PDB file of C-alpha atoms in Angstrom:
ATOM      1  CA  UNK A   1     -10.439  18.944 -14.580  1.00 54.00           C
ATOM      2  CA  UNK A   2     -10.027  18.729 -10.598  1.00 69.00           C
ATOM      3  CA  UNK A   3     -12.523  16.246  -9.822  1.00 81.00           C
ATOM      4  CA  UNK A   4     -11.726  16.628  -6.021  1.00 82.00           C
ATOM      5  CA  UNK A   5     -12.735  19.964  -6.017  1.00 87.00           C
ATOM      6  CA  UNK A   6     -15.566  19.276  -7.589  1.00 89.00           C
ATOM      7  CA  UNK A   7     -16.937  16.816  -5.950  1.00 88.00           C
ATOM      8  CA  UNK A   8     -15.921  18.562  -2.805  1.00 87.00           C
ATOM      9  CA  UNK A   9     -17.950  21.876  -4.098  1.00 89.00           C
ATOM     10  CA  UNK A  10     -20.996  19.699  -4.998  1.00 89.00           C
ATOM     11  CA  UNK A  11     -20.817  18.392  -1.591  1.00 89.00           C
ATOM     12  CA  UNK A  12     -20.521  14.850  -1.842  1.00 91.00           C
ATOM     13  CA  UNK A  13     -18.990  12.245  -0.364  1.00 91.00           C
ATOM     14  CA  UNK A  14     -17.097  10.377  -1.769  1.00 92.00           C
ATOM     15  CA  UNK A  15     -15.476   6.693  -0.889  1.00 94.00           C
ATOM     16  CA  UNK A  16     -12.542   5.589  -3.230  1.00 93.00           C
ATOM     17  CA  UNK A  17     -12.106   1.977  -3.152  1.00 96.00           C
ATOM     18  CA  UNK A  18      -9.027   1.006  -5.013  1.00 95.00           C
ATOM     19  CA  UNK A  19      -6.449  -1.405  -4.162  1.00 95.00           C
ATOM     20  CA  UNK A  20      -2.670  -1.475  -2.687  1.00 95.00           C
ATOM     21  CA  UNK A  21      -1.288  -3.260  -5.720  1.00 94.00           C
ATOM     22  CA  UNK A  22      -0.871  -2.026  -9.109  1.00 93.00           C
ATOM     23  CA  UNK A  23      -3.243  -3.574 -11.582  1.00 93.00           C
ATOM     24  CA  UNK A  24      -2.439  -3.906 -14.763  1.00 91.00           C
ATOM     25  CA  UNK A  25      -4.881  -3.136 -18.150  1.00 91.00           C
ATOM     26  CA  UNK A  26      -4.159  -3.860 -21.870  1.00 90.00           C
ATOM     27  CA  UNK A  27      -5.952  -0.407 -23.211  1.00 93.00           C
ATOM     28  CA  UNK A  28      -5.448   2.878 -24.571  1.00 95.00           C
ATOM     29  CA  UNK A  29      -4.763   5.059 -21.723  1.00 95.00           C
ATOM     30  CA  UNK A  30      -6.122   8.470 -23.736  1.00 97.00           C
ATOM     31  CA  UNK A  31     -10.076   6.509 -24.356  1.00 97.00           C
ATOM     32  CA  UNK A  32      -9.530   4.924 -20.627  1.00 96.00           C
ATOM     33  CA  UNK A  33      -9.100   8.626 -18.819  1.00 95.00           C
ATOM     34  CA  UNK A  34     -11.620   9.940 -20.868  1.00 96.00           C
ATOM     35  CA  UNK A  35     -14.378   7.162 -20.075  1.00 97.00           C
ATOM     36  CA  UNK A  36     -13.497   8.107 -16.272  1.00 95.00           C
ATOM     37  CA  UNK A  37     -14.162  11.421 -16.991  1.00 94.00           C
ATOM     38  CA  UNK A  38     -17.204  11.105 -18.650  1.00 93.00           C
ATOM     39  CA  UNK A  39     -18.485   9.092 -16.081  1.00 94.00           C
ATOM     40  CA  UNK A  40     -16.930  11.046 -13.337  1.00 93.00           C
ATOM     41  CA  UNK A  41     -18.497  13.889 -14.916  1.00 90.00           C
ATOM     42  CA  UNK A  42     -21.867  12.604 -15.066  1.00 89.00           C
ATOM     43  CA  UNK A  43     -22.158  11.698 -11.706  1.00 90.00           C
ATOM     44  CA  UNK A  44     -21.096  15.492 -10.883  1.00 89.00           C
ATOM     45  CA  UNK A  45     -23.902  16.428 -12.843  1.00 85.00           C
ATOM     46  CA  UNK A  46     -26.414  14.462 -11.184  1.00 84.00           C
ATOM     47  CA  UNK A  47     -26.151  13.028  -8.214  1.00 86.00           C
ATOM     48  CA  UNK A  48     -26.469  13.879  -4.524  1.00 82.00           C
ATOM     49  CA  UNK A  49     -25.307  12.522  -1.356  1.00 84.00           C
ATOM     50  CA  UNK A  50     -22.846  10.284  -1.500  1.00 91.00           C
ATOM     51  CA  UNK A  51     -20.700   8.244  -4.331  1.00 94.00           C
ATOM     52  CA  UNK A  52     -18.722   5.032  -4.448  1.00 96.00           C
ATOM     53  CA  UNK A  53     -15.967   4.603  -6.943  1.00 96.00           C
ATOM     54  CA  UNK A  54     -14.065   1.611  -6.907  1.00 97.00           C
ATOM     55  CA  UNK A  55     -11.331  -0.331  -9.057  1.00 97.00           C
ATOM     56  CA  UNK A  56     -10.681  -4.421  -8.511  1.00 96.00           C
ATOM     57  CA  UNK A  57      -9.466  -6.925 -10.086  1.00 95.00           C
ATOM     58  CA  UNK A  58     -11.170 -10.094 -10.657  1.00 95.00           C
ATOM     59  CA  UNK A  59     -10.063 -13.582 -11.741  1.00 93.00           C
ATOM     60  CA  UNK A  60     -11.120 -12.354 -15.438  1.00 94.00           C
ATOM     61  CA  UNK A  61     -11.483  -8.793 -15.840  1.00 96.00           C
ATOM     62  CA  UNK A  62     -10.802  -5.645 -14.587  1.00 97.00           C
ATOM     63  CA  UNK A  63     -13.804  -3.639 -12.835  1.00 98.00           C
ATOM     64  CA  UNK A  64     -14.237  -0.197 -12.900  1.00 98.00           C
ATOM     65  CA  UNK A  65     -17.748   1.060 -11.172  1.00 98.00           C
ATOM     66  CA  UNK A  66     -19.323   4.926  -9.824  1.00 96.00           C
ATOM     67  CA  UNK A  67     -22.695   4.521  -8.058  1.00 95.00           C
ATOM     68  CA  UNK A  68     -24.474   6.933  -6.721  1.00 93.00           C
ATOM     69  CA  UNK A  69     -27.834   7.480  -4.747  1.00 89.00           C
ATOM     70  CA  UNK A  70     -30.528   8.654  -7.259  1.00 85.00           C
ATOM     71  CA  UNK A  71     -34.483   9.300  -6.450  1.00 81.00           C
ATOM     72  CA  UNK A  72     -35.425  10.268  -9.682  1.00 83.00           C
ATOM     73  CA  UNK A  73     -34.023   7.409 -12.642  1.00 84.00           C
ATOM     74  CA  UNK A  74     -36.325   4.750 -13.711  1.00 87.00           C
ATOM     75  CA  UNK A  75     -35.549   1.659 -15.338  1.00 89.00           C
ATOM     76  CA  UNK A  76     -36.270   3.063 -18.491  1.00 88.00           C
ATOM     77  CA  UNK A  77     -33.717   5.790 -17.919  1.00 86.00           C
ATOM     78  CA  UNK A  78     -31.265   3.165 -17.184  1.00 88.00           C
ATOM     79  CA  UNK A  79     -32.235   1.272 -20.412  1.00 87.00           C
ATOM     80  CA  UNK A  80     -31.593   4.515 -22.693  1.00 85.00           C
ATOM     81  CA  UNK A  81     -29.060   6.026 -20.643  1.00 87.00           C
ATOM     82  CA  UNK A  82     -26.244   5.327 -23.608  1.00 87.00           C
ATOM     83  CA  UNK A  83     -28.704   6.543 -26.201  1.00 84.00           C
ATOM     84  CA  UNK A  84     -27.084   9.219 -28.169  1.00 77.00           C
ATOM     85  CA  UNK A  85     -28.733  12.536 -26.898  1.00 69.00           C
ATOM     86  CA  UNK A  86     -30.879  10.561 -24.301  1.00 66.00           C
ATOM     87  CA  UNK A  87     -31.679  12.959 -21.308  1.00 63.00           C
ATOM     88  CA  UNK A  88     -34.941  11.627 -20.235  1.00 56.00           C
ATOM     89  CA  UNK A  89     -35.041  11.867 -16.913  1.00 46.00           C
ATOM     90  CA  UNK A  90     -36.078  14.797 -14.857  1.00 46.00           C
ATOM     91  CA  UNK A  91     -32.510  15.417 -13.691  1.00 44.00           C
ATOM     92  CA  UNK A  92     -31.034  15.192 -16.873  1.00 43.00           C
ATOM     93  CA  UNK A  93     -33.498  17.312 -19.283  1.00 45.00           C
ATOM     94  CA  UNK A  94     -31.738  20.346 -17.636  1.00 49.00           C
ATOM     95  CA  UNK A  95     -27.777  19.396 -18.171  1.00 53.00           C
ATOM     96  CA  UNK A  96     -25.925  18.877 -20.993  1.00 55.00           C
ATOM     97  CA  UNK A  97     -26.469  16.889 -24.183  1.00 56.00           C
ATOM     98  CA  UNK A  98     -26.515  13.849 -23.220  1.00 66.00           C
ATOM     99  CA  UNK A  99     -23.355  12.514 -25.386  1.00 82.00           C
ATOM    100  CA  UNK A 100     -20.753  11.345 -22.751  1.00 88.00           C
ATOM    101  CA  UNK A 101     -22.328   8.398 -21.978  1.00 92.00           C
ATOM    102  CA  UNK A 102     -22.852   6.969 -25.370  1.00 91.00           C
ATOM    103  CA  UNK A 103     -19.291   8.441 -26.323  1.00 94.00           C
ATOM    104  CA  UNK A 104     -17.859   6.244 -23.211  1.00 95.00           C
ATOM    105  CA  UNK A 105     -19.781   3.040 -24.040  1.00 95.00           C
ATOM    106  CA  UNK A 106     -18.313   3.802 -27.570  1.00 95.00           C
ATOM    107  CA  UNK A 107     -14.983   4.167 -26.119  1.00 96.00           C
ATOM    108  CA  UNK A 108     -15.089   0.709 -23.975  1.00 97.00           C
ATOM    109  CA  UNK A 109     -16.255  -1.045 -26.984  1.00 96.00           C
ATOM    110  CA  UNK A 110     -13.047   0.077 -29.419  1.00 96.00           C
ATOM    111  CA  UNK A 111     -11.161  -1.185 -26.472  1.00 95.00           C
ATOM    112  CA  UNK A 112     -12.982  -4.812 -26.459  1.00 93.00           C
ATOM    113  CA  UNK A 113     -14.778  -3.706 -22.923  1.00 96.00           C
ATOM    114  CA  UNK A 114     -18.191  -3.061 -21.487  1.00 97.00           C
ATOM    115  CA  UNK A 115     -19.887  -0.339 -20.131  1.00 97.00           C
ATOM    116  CA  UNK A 116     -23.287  -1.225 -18.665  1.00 95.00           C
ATOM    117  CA  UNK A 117     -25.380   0.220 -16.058  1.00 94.00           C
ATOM    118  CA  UNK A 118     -28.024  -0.535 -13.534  1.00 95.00           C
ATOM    119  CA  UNK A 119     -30.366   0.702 -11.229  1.00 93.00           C
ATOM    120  CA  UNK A 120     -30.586  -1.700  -7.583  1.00 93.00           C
ATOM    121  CA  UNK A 121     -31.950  -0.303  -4.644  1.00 91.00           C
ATOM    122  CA  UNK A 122     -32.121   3.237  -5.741  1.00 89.00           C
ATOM    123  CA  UNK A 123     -28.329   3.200  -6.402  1.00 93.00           C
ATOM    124  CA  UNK A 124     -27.310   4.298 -10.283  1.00 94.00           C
ATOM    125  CA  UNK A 125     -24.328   2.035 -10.943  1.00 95.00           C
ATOM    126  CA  UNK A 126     -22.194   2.146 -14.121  1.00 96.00           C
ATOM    127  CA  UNK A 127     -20.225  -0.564 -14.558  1.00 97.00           C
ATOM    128  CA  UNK A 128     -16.955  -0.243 -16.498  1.00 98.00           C
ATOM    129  CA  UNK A 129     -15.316  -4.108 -17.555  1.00 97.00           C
ATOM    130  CA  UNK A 130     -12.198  -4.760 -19.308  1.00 96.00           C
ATOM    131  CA  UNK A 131     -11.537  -8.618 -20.231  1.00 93.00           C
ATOM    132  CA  UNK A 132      -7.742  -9.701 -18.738  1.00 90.00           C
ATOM    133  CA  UNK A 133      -5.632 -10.973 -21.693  1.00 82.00           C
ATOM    134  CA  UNK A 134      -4.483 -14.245 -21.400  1.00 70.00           C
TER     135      UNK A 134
END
């Protein structure tokens, strides 16, 4: 899928954040491109505005994270939001099944990484986390 022209149809903005030099992650590249997706996809389901997707590298992990503006998730959204078939809030009842979510925190787990997400200041962040090997 063309995420760019996506996004750009949806209207939002969107800031990339990713750096110069090439970073380096132990994974499976097929479950890695499809947890982007799914998240990627997500966020073209829901949100509004304006998104920030950025890629760093810290001194022990590798940090993947989309957030997006969101009015209508509560923190018991958030909390169930990698339920299998969750779709509780009011801007997810209408879309889709609800699976990608729980398939990408699936995905991150086979791959000895994280997926979490949180709600701060009305921002919907999903956080993906790969541990560096040593």
């Amino acid at each position: 899928m063309n995420y760019y022209d996506a996004f750009h149809e949806r209207q939002l903005q969107v800031d990339i954040d990713m750096p110069d030099e090439e970073i380096m992650l132990y994974a499976d590249p097929s479950a890695v491109i499809r947890v982007v997706e799914n998240l990627e996809s997500n966020v073209l389901k829901h949100a509004s505005g304006s998104v920030q997707i950025s890629l760093k590298e810290e001194s022990s992990s590798i940090v993947f994270t989309i957030r997006n503006k969101t009015d209508v998730m509560t923190e018991q959204d958030v909390e169930r939001i990698f339920d299998r078939f969750y779709t509780g809030d009011t801007a997810r009842n209408k879309k889709g099944t609800g699976l990608g979510l729980s398939i990408a925190q699936s995905l991150m787990k086979k791959m000895n990484g994280e997926l979490f997400a949180t709600l701060k200041n009305h921002q919907f962040i999903m956080t993906c986390q790969w541990k560096k090997r040593t």
